[in-house]
Amino acid sequence: MTSLWLSLTLGAVAALADYAGGVLLVRRSPSARALRYFVALGAGFMLAAAVLEMVPEGLALSPRWAPLLVLVGYCGVHLLEHTLVPHFHFGEETHHHEFLSARTSYSVLLGLAAHTFFDGIAIGSGFAISHWLGWIIFVAVFLHKLPEGFTVASVMLAGGRSRSAALNSAMFLGATTLAGVLLINLQPSWVRAGLPLSAGVTIYVAATDLVPEVNREPGIRMALVFFAGVVVFFLLKLLSPF
Ligand SMILES: [Zn+2]
Ligand SMILES: [Zn+2]
């Protein structure tokens, strides 16, 4: 399979995982409890992939601008998820009093959509460089997609929106992910900016969005799952055929 079709197929798989996360929330599925393992495992894996693969590859592509672009990616997500939006965190939205207006939930959706667009840019950029990088970034993105769709659906319900609005918003995040993959495939030269930018976004999502949710859990089990995510990265690197 060519990189183009592989990246689009895996982008579609990641997009479906957003939707599946929304379905878990709307159906009040008991298996949603397992999502916290994805959050912890995903955080460790994403951090390792961003620091050890995405940042060095980004530096190789644009030695001069990559460090600044990583910082811009990090700060950009903070701006969109936490400054323009009055309240956002991963996991189920339980602070209903802060969601008196539906507008709040739509601003959360738009903030998250910018991040999911860069999930797609990351997958597309990875495959523009090598199959190994593309696969590693896909795994990093996939691991946090279920919790991401779950989160946005719960924000919609907490904002008083309907169940179908909740599902549509999860689908919208999937669509923006796919749009990011498509954009890099249409404009492959943008990978020079896209990879370091999405490295910054990935570091943000791992260390600033997901790790606080891991730390919220009592006991050390979740912290250990986070480290397991880092270990899984090294195992994949060892076993990789690329
Ligand atoms: Zn909340
Ligand atoms: Zn994401």
Coordinates of N, CA and C and ligand atoms in Angstrom, one line a residue:
M1 N 0.8 -1.2 0.0 CA 0.0 0.0 0.0 C 0.9 1.3 0.0
T2 N 0.5 2.3 -0.8 CA 1.3 3.5 -0.8 C 1.1 4.3 0.5
S3 N 2.1 5.2 0.8 CA 2.0 6.0 2.0 C 0.7 6.8 2.0
L4 N 0.3 7.2 0.8 CA -1.0 8.0 0.7 C -2.1 7.2 1.3
W5 N -2.3 6.0 0.7 CA -3.5 5.3 1.1 C -3.4 4.7 2.5
L6 N -2.2 4.4 2.9 CA -2.0 3.9 4.3 C -2.3 5.0 5.3
S7 N -1.8 6.2 5.0 CA -2.1 7.3 6.0 C -3.5 7.6 6.0
L8 N -4.2 7.6 4.8 CA -5.6 7.9 4.8 C -6.4 6.8 5.5
T9 N -6.1 5.6 5.3 CA -6.8 4.5 6.0 C -6.6 4.5 7.5
L10 N -5.4 4.7 8.0 CA -5.2 4.8 9.4 C -5.8 6.1 10.0
G11 N -5.8 7.2 9.2 CA -6.5 8.4 9.6 C -8.0 8.1 9.8
A12 N -8.5 7.3 8.9 CA -10.0 6.9 9.0 C -10.2 6.1 10.3
V13 N -9.3 5.2 10.6 CA -9.4 4.3 11.8 C -9.4 5.2 13.0
A14 N -8.4 6.2 13.0 CA -8.4 7.1 14.2 C -9.6 7.9 14.3
A15 N -10.2 8.3 13.2 CA -11.4 9.1 13.2 C -12.6 8.2 13.7
L16 N -12.6 7.0 13.3 CA -13.7 6.1 13.8 C -13.6 5.9 15.3
A17 N -12.3 5.9 15.8 CA -12.1 5.7 17.3 C -12.7 6.9 18.0
D18 N -12.6 8.2 17.4 CA -13.3 9.3 18.1 C -14.8 9.1 18.2
Y19 N -15.4 8.6 17.1 CA -16.8 8.3 17.1 C -17.2 7.2 18.1
A20 N -16.3 6.2 18.2 CA -16.6 5.1 19.1 C -16.5 5.6 20.5
G21 N -15.6 6.5 20.8 CA -15.5 7.1 22.2 C -16.8 7.8 22.5
G22 N -17.4 8.5 21.5 CA -18.7 9.2 21.7 C -19.8 8.2 22.0
V23 N -19.8 7.1 21.3 CA -20.8 6.1 21.5 C -20.7 5.5 22.9
L24 N -19.5 5.3 23.4 CA -19.3 4.7 24.7 C -20.0 5.6 25.8
L25 N -19.8 6.9 25.5 CA -20.4 7.9 26.5 C -21.9 7.9 26.4
V26 N -22.4 8.1 25.2 CA -23.8 8.2 25.0 C -24.6 7.0 25.5
R27 N -24.0 5.8 25.3 CA -24.7 4.6 25.7 C -24.4 4.3 27.2
R28 N -23.7 5.1 27.8 CA -23.3 4.9 29.3 C -22.7 3.5 29.4
S29 N -21.8 3.2 28.5 CA -21.3 1.8 28.6 C -20.4 1.6 29.8
P30 N -20.6 0.5 30.5 CA -19.7 0.2 31.6 C -18.3 0.0 31.2
S31 N -18.0 -0.4 30.0 CA -16.6 -0.6 29.6 C -15.9 0.8 29.5
A32 N -16.6 1.9 29.6 CA -16.0 3.2 29.5 C -15.0 3.4 30.7
R33 N -15.1 2.6 31.7 CA -14.2 2.6 32.9 C -12.8 2.3 32.3
A34 N -12.7 1.4 31.3 CA -11.4 1.0 30.8 C -10.7 2.1 30.1
L35 N -11.4 3.2 29.7 CA -10.8 4.3 29.0 C -9.6 4.9 29.7
R36 N -9.7 4.9 31.1 CA -8.6 5.5 31.8 C -7.3 4.8 31.6
Y37 N -7.3 3.5 31.2 CA -6.1 2.8 30.9 C -5.5 3.3 29.6
F38 N -6.5 3.7 28.6 CA -6.0 4.2 27.4 C -5.4 5.6 27.6
V39 N -6.0 6.4 28.5 CA -5.5 7.7 28.8 C -4.0 7.6 29.3
A40 N -3.8 6.7 30.3 CA -2.5 6.5 30.9 C -1.5 5.9 29.9
L41 N -1.9 4.9 29.2 CA -1.0 4.2 28.3 C -0.7 5.2 27.1
G42 N -1.7 5.9 26.7 CA -1.5 6.8 25.6 C -0.6 8.0 26.0
A43 N -0.7 8.5 27.2 CA 0.1 9.6 27.6 C 1.6 9.2 27.6
G44 N 1.9 8.0 28.1 CA 3.3 7.6 28.1 C 3.8 7.4 26.7
F45 N 3.0 6.7 25.9 CA 3.5 6.4 24.5 C 3.6 7.7 23.7
M46 N 2.7 8.6 23.8 CA 2.7 9.8 23.1 C 3.9 10.7 23.4
L47 N 4.2 10.7 24.7 CA 5.4 11.5 25.2 C 6.6 11.0 24.6
A48 N 6.8 9.6 24.7 CA 8.0 9.0 24.2 C 8.1 9.2 22.7
A49 N 7.0 9.0 22.0 CA 7.0 9.2 20.5 C 7.3 10.6 20.1
A50 N 6.8 11.6 20.8 CA 7.0 13.0 20.5 C 8.5 13.4 20.7
V51 N 9.0 13.0 21.9 CA 10.3 13.4 22.3 C 11.4 12.7 21.5
L52 N 11.2 11.4 21.3 CA 12.3 10.6 20.7 C 12.2 10.4 19.2
E53 N 11.0 10.7 18.6 CA 10.9 10.6 17.2 C 10.5 11.9 16.5
M54 N 9.4 12.5 16.9 CA 8.8 13.6 16.2 C 9.7 14.8 16.3
V55 N 10.2 15.1 17.5 CA 11.1 16.3 17.6 C 12.4 16.1 16.9
P56 N 13.1 15.0 17.0 CA 14.4 14.9 16.2 C 14.1 14.9 14.7
E57 N 13.1 14.2 14.2 CA 12.8 14.3 12.8 C 12.4 15.7 12.3
G58 N 11.7 16.4 13.2 CA 11.4 17.8 12.9 C 12.6 18.6 12.8
L59 N 13.5 18.4 13.7 CA 14.8 19.2 13.7 C 15.6 18.9 12.5
A60 N 15.6 17.6 12.0 CA 16.3 17.3 10.8 C 15.7 18.0 9.6
L61 N 14.4 18.1 9.6 CA 13.7 18.7 8.4 C 14.0 20.2 8.4
S62 N 13.8 20.9 9.5 CA 14.1 22.3 9.6 C 14.8 22.7 10.8
P63 N 16.2 22.6 10.8 CA 17.0 22.8 12.0 C 16.7 24.2 12.6
R64 N 16.5 25.2 11.8 CA 16.4 26.5 12.3 C 15.1 26.8 13.0
W65 N 14.0 26.3 12.4 CA 12.6 26.7 12.9 C 12.0 25.7 13.8
A66 N 12.4 24.4 13.7 CA 11.7 23.4 14.4 C 11.5 23.7 15.9
P67 N 12.6 24.1 16.7 CA 12.4 24.3 18.1 C 11.2 25.4 18.4
L68 N 11.2 26.4 17.6 CA 10.2 27.4 17.7 C 8.8 26.9 17.4
L69 N 8.8 26.0 16.3 CA 7.5 25.5 15.9 C 6.9 24.5 17.0
V70 N 7.8 23.8 17.7 CA 7.4 22.9 18.7 C 6.7 23.7 19.8
L71 N 7.4 24.8 20.2 CA 6.8 25.7 21.2 C 5.5 26.3 20.8
V72 N 5.4 26.7 19.5 CA 4.2 27.3 19.0 C 3.0 26.2 19.0
G73 N 3.4 25.0 18.7 CA 2.4 23.9 18.8 C 1.8 23.8 20.2
Y74 N 2.8 23.7 21.1 CA 2.4 23.6 22.5 C 1.5 24.7 23.0
C75 N 2.0 26.0 22.7 CA 1.2 27.1 23.2 C -0.1 27.3 22.5
G76 N -0.1 26.9 21.2 CA -1.3 27.0 20.4 C -2.5 26.2 21.0
V77 N -2.1 24.9 21.4 CA -3.2 24.1 22.0 C -3.7 24.7 23.3
H78 N -2.7 25.2 24.1 CA -3.1 25.8 25.4 C -4.0 27.0 25.2
L79 N -3.7 27.8 24.2 CA -4.6 28.9 23.8 C -6.0 28.5 23.5
L80 N -6.1 27.4 22.6 CA -7.4 27.0 22.1 C -8.2 26.2 23.1
E81 N -7.5 25.4 23.9 CA -8.2 24.6 24.8 C -8.5 25.2 26.2
H82 N -7.7 26.2 26.5 CA -7.8 26.7 27.9 C -7.9 28.2 28.0
T83 N -7.7 29.0 27.0 CA -7.8 30.4 27.1 C -9.1 30.9 26.4
L84 N -9.3 30.5 25.2 CA -10.5 30.9 24.5 C -11.7 30.1 25.0
V85 N -11.4 28.9 25.6 CA -12.4 28.1 26.2 C -12.3 28.2 27.7
P86 N -13.4 28.6 28.4 CA -13.4 28.8 29.8 C -13.1 27.6 30.7
H87 N -13.4 26.4 30.2 CA -13.3 25.2 31.0 C -13.1 24.0 30.2
F88 N -12.0 23.3 30.3 CA -11.8 22.1 29.6 C -10.8 21.1 30.3
H89 N -11.2 19.9 30.3 CA -10.2 18.8 30.7 C -10.7 17.5 30.1
F90 N -9.7 16.6 30.0 CA -10.0 15.3 29.5 C -10.9 14.5 30.5
G91 N -11.7 13.5 30.0 CA -12.5 12.7 30.9 C -13.9 13.2 30.9
E92 N -14.7 12.5 31.7 CA -16.1 12.9 31.7 C -16.4 14.2 32.3
E93 N -17.2 15.0 31.7 CA -17.5 16.4 32.3 C -18.5 16.2 33.4
T94 N -18.1 16.5 34.6 CA -19.0 16.4 35.8 C -19.3 17.7 36.4
H95 N -18.8 18.8 35.9 CA -19.0 20.1 36.5 C -20.1 20.8 35.7
H96 N -21.3 20.3 35.9 CA -22.5 20.8 35.1 C -22.7 22.3 35.4
H97 N -22.5 22.8 36.6 CA -22.8 24.1 36.9 C -22.0 25.1 36.0
E98 N -20.9 24.7 35.5 CA -20.1 25.6 34.6 C -20.6 25.5 33.2
F99 N -21.6 24.7 32.9 CA -22.0 24.5 31.5 C -23.4 25.0 31.3
L100 N -23.7 26.2 31.9 CA -25.1 26.7 31.8 C -25.4 27.1 30.3
S101 N -24.4 27.4 29.5 CA -24.7 27.8 28.1 C -24.1 26.7 27.2
A102 N -24.9 26.5 26.2 CA -24.4 25.5 25.1 C -23.3 26.1 24.4
R103 N -23.1 27.4 24.4 CA -22.0 28.0 23.7 C -20.7 27.5 24.2
T104 N -20.6 27.3 25.6 CA -19.4 26.8 26.2 C -19.0 25.4 25.5
S105 N -20.0 24.6 25.3 CA -19.7 23.3 24.8 C -19.2 23.4 23.3
Y106 N -19.8 24.3 22.6 CA -19.3 24.5 21.2 C -17.9 25.1 21.2
S107 N -17.6 26.0 22.1 CA -16.2 26.5 22.1 C -15.2 25.4 22.5
V108 N -15.6 24.5 23.4 CA -14.7 23.3 23.7 C -14.5 22.5 22.4
L109 N -15.7 22.3 21.7 CA -15.6 21.5 20.5 C -14.6 22.1 19.5
L110 N -14.7 23.4 19.3 CA -13.8 24.1 18.3 C -12.3 24.0 18.8
G111 N -12.1 24.2 20.1 CA -10.7 24.1 20.6 C -10.2 22.7 20.4
L112 N -11.0 21.7 20.7 CA -10.5 20.3 20.5 C -10.3 20.0 19.0
A113 N -11.2 20.6 18.2 CA -11.1 20.3 16.7 C -9.7 20.8 16.2
A114 N -9.2 21.9 16.7 CA -7.9 22.4 16.3 C -6.8 21.3 16.7
H115 N -7.0 20.8 17.9 CA -6.0 19.7 18.3 C -6.2 18.5 17.4
T116 N -7.4 18.0 17.1 CA -7.6 16.8 16.4 C -7.1 17.0 14.9
F117 N -7.2 18.3 14.4 CA -6.7 18.5 13.1 C -5.2 18.2 13.1
F118 N -4.5 18.6 14.2 CA -3.1 18.4 14.2 C -2.8 16.9 14.5
D119 N -3.7 16.1 15.1 CA -3.5 14.7 15.2 C -3.4 14.2 13.7
G120 N -4.2 14.7 12.9 CA -4.2 14.2 11.4 C -2.9 14.7 10.7
I121 N -2.5 16.0 11.0 CA -1.3 16.5 10.4 C -0.1 15.6 10.9
A122 N -0.2 15.2 12.1 CA 0.9 14.4 12.7 C 1.0 13.0 11.9
I123 N -0.1 12.4 11.7 CA -0.2 11.1 11.0 C 0.3 11.3 9.6
G124 N -0.2 12.3 8.9 CA 0.2 12.6 7.5 C 1.7 12.9 7.4
S125 N 2.2 13.7 8.3 CA 3.6 14.0 8.3 C 4.5 12.8 8.5
G126 N 4.0 12.0 9.5 CA 4.8 10.8 9.8 C 5.0 9.9 8.5
F127 N 3.9 9.7 7.8 CA 4.0 8.8 6.6 C 4.7 9.5 5.5
A128 N 4.7 10.9 5.5 CA 5.5 11.6 4.5 C 7.0 11.3 4.7
I129 N 7.4 10.9 5.9 CA 8.8 10.7 6.1 C 9.2 9.2 6.1
S130 N 8.5 8.4 6.8 CA 8.8 7.0 6.7 C 7.6 6.2 7.3
H131 N 7.5 4.9 6.9 CA 6.4 4.1 7.4 C 6.5 3.9 8.9
W132 N 7.8 3.8 9.4 CA 8.0 3.6 10.8 C 7.4 4.8 11.6
L133 N 7.8 6.0 11.1 CA 7.3 7.2 11.9 C 5.8 7.3 11.7
G134 N 5.2 7.0 10.6 CA 3.8 7.1 10.4 C 3.1 6.1 11.3
W135 N 3.6 4.9 11.4 CA 2.9 3.9 12.3 C 3.0 4.3 13.7
I136 N 4.2 4.8 14.2 CA 4.4 5.2 15.6 C 3.4 6.3 15.9
I137 N 3.3 7.3 15.0 CA 2.4 8.4 15.3 C 1.0 8.0 15.3
F138 N 0.6 7.1 14.4 CA -0.7 6.5 14.4 C -1.1 5.9 15.7
V139 N -0.2 5.1 16.2 CA -0.5 4.4 17.5 C -0.6 5.5 18.6
A140 N 0.2 6.5 18.6 CA 0.1 7.5 19.6 C -1.2 8.2 19.5
V141 N -1.7 8.5 18.3 CA -2.9 9.2 18.1 C -4.1 8.3 18.5
F142 N -4.0 7.0 18.0 CA -5.1 6.1 18.2 C -5.4 5.9 19.7
L143 N -4.3 5.8 20.5 CA -4.5 5.5 22.0 C -5.3 6.5 22.7
H144 N -5.2 7.8 22.2 CA -6.0 8.8 23.0 C -7.3 9.2 22.2
K145 N -7.6 8.5 21.1 CA -8.8 8.9 20.4 C -10.1 8.5 21.1
L146 N -10.2 7.3 21.7 CA -11.4 6.9 22.4 C -11.7 7.9 23.5
P147 N -10.7 8.1 24.4 CA -11.0 9.1 25.5 C -11.4 10.5 24.9
E148 N -10.8 10.9 23.7 CA -11.1 12.2 23.2 C -12.6 12.3 22.7
G149 N -13.0 11.3 22.0 CA -14.4 11.2 21.6 C -15.4 11.2 22.8
F150 N -15.0 10.4 23.8 CA -15.8 10.3 25.0 C -15.9 11.7 25.7
T151 N -14.7 12.4 25.7 CA -14.7 13.7 26.4 C -15.6 14.7 25.7
V152 N -15.5 14.8 24.4 CA -16.3 15.8 23.7 C -17.8 15.5 23.8
A153 N -18.1 14.2 23.7 CA -19.5 13.8 23.9 C -20.1 14.2 25.2
S154 N -19.2 14.0 26.3 CA -19.7 14.3 27.6 C -19.8 15.8 27.8
V155 N -18.9 16.6 27.2 CA -19.0 18.1 27.3 C -20.4 18.6 26.6
M156 N -20.7 17.9 25.5 CA -22.0 18.3 24.8 C -23.2 18.0 25.7
L157 N -23.2 16.8 26.3 CA -24.4 16.5 27.2 C -24.4 17.4 28.4
A158 N -23.2 17.7 28.9 CA -23.2 18.6 30.1 C -23.7 20.0 29.7
G159 N -23.5 20.4 28.5 CA -23.9 21.7 28.0 C -25.4 21.7 27.6
G160 N -26.1 20.6 27.9 CA -27.5 20.5 27.6 C -27.8 20.1 26.1
R161 N -26.8 19.7 25.4 CA -27.1 19.3 24.0 C -27.7 17.9 24.0
S162 N -28.2 17.5 22.8 CA -28.8 16.2 22.7 C -27.8 15.1 22.5
R163 N -28.2 13.8 22.6 CA -27.3 12.7 22.4 C -26.8 12.7 21.0
S164 N -27.7 13.1 20.0 CA -27.2 13.1 18.6 C -26.2 14.2 18.4
A165 N -26.3 15.3 19.1 CA -25.3 16.4 19.0 C -24.0 15.9 19.6
A166 N -24.1 15.1 20.7 CA -22.9 14.6 21.3 C -22.2 13.6 20.3
L167 N -22.9 12.8 19.6 CA -22.3 11.9 18.7 C -21.8 12.6 17.5
N168 N -22.5 13.6 17.0 CA -22.0 14.4 15.9 C -20.7 15.1 16.2
S169 N -20.6 15.6 17.4 CA -19.4 16.3 17.7 C -18.2 15.4 17.8
A170 N -18.4 14.1 18.2 CA -17.4 13.1 18.2 C -17.0 12.8 16.7
M171 N -18.0 12.8 15.9 CA -17.8 12.5 14.5 C -17.0 13.7 13.8
F172 N -17.4 14.9 14.3 CA -16.7 16.1 13.7 C -15.2 16.0 14.1
L173 N -14.8 15.6 15.3 CA -13.4 15.5 15.6 C -12.7 14.5 14.7
G174 N -13.4 13.4 14.4 CA -12.9 12.4 13.5 C -12.7 13.0 12.1
A175 N -13.6 13.8 11.7 CA -13.5 14.4 10.3 C -12.4 15.4 10.3
T176 N -12.1 16.2 11.3 CA -11.0 17.1 11.3 C -9.7 16.4 11.3
T177 N -9.7 15.2 12.0 CA -8.4 14.4 12.0 C -8.1 14.0 10.6
L178 N -9.1 13.5 9.9 CA -8.9 13.0 8.5 C -8.5 14.2 7.6
A179 N -9.1 15.4 7.9 CA -8.8 16.6 7.1 C -7.3 16.9 7.2
G180 N -6.7 16.7 8.4 CA -5.3 17.0 8.6 C -4.4 16.0 7.8
V181 N -4.8 14.7 7.8 CA -4.1 13.8 7.0 C -4.1 14.1 5.6
L182 N -5.3 14.5 5.1 CA -5.5 14.8 3.7 C -4.7 16.0 3.3
L183 N -4.7 17.1 4.2 CA -3.9 18.3 3.8 C -2.4 18.0 3.6
I184 N -1.8 17.2 4.5 CA -0.4 16.9 4.3 C -0.2 16.1 3.0
N185 N -1.1 15.3 2.7 CA -1.0 14.5 1.5 C -1.1 15.4 0.2
L186 N -1.9 16.4 0.3 CA -2.1 17.4 -0.8 C -0.9 18.3 -0.9
Q187 N -0.3 18.7 0.3 CA 0.8 19.6 0.3 C 2.0 19.0 1.1
P188 N 2.6 18.0 0.5 CA 3.7 17.3 1.3 C 4.8 18.2 1.8
S189 N 5.1 19.3 1.1 CA 6.2 20.2 1.5 C 5.9 20.8 2.9
W190 N 4.6 20.9 3.3 CA 4.2 21.5 4.6 C 4.6 20.6 5.7
V191 N 5.1 19.4 5.5 CA 5.6 18.6 6.6 C 6.7 19.2 7.4
R192 N 7.5 20.1 6.7 CA 8.6 20.8 7.4 C 8.1 21.6 8.6
A193 N 6.9 22.2 8.4 CA 6.3 22.9 9.6 C 5.3 22.0 10.3
G194 N 4.6 21.1 9.6 CA 3.6 20.3 10.2 C 4.1 19.3 11.2
L195 N 5.3 18.7 11.0 CA 5.8 17.8 11.9 C 6.2 18.4 13.3
P196 N 7.1 19.5 13.2 CA 7.4 20.1 14.5 C 6.2 20.7 15.2
L197 N 5.3 21.3 14.5 CA 4.1 21.8 15.1 C 3.3 20.7 15.8
S198 N 3.1 19.6 15.1 CA 2.3 18.6 15.7 C 3.1 17.9 16.8
A199 N 4.4 17.9 16.8 CA 5.2 17.4 17.9 C 4.8 18.2 19.2
G200 N 4.8 19.5 19.0 CA 4.4 20.4 20.2 C 3.0 20.1 20.7
V201 N 2.1 19.9 19.7 CA 0.7 19.5 20.1 C 0.7 18.2 20.8
T202 N 1.4 17.2 20.3 CA 1.4 15.9 20.9 C 2.0 16.0 22.4
I203 N 3.1 16.7 22.6 CA 3.6 16.9 23.9 C 2.6 17.5 24.8
Y204 N 1.9 18.5 24.3 CA 0.8 19.2 25.1 C -0.2 18.2 25.5
V205 N -0.8 17.4 24.5 CA -1.9 16.5 24.8 C -1.4 15.5 25.8
A206 N -0.2 14.9 25.6 CA 0.3 13.9 26.5 C 0.5 14.4 27.9
A207 N 1.3 15.5 28.0 CA 1.8 15.9 29.3 C 0.9 16.9 30.1
T208 N 0.1 17.6 29.3 CA -0.7 18.6 30.0 C -2.2 18.3 30.0
D209 N -2.7 17.6 29.0 CA -4.1 17.1 29.0 C -4.3 15.8 29.7
L210 N -3.4 14.8 29.4 CA -3.7 13.5 29.8 C -3.0 13.2 31.2
V211 N -1.8 13.6 31.4 CA -1.1 13.2 32.7 C -1.9 13.7 33.9
P212 N -2.5 14.9 33.9 CA -3.3 15.3 35.1 C -4.4 14.3 35.4
E213 N -5.0 13.7 34.3 CA -6.1 12.7 34.5 C -5.5 11.4 35.1
V214 N -4.3 11.1 34.7 CA -3.6 9.9 35.3 C -3.4 10.2 36.8
N215 N -2.9 11.4 37.1 CA -2.6 11.7 38.5 C -3.8 11.8 39.4
R216 N -4.9 12.0 38.8 CA -6.2 12.1 39.6 C -6.5 10.8 40.3
E217 N -6.1 9.7 39.6 CA -6.4 8.3 40.2 C -5.6 8.1 41.5
P218 N -6.2 7.6 42.5 CA -5.5 7.2 43.7 C -4.6 6.0 43.4
G219 N -3.6 5.8 44.3 CA -2.7 4.6 44.1 C -1.7 4.8 43.0
I220 N -0.8 3.8 42.8 CA 0.2 4.0 41.8 C -0.1 3.2 40.5
R221 N -1.2 2.5 40.5 CA -1.4 1.7 39.3 C -1.4 2.4 38.0
M222 N -2.2 3.6 38.0 CA -2.3 4.4 36.8 C -0.9 4.9 36.4
A223 N -0.1 5.3 37.4 CA 1.2 5.9 37.1 C 2.0 4.8 36.4
L224 N 1.9 3.5 36.9 CA 2.6 2.4 36.3 C 2.2 2.2 34.9
V225 N 0.8 2.4 34.6 CA 0.4 2.2 33.2 C 1.0 3.3 32.3
F226 N 1.1 4.5 32.9 CA 1.8 5.5 32.1 C 3.2 5.1 31.7
F227 N 4.0 4.5 32.7 CA 5.3 4.1 32.3 C 5.3 2.9 31.3
A228 N 4.2 2.1 31.5 CA 4.1 1.0 30.5 C 3.9 1.5 29.1
G229 N 3.3 2.7 29.0 CA 3.2 3.3 27.6 C 4.5 3.7 27.1
V230 N 5.4 4.2 27.9 CA 6.8 4.5 27.5 C 7.5 3.2 27.1
V231 N 7.3 2.1 27.9 CA 8.0 0.8 27.6 C 7.4 0.3 26.2
V232 N 6.1 0.4 26.0 CA 5.6 -0.1 24.8 C 6.2 0.5 23.6
F233 N 6.5 1.8 23.7 CA 7.2 2.6 22.6 C 8.5 1.9 22.3
F234 N 9.3 1.6 23.4 CA 10.6 1.0 23.1 C 10.5 -0.4 22.6
L235 N 9.5 -1.2 23.0 CA 9.3 -2.5 22.5 C 9.0 -2.5 21.0
L236 N 8.1 -1.5 20.6 CA 7.8 -1.4 19.2 C 9.0 -1.0 18.4
K237 N 9.9 -0.2 19.0 CA 11.1 0.2 18.3 C 12.1 -1.0 18.1
L238 N 12.1 -1.9 19.2 CA 12.9 -3.1 19.1 C 12.4 -4.0 18.0
L239 N 11.1 -4.2 18.0 CA 10.5 -5.2 17.2 C 10.2 -4.7 15.8
S240 N 10.4 -3.4 15.6 CA 9.9 -2.9 14.3 C 10.7 -3.5 13.1
P241 N 9.9 -3.8 12.0 CA 10.6 -4.4 10.8 C 11.2 -3.3 10.0
F242 N 10.9 -2.0 10.3 CA 11.4 -0.9 9.5 C 12.9 -0.6 9.8
Ligands
ZN1 ZN -15.3 19.9 34.2
ZN2 ZN -6.2 14.0 19.8

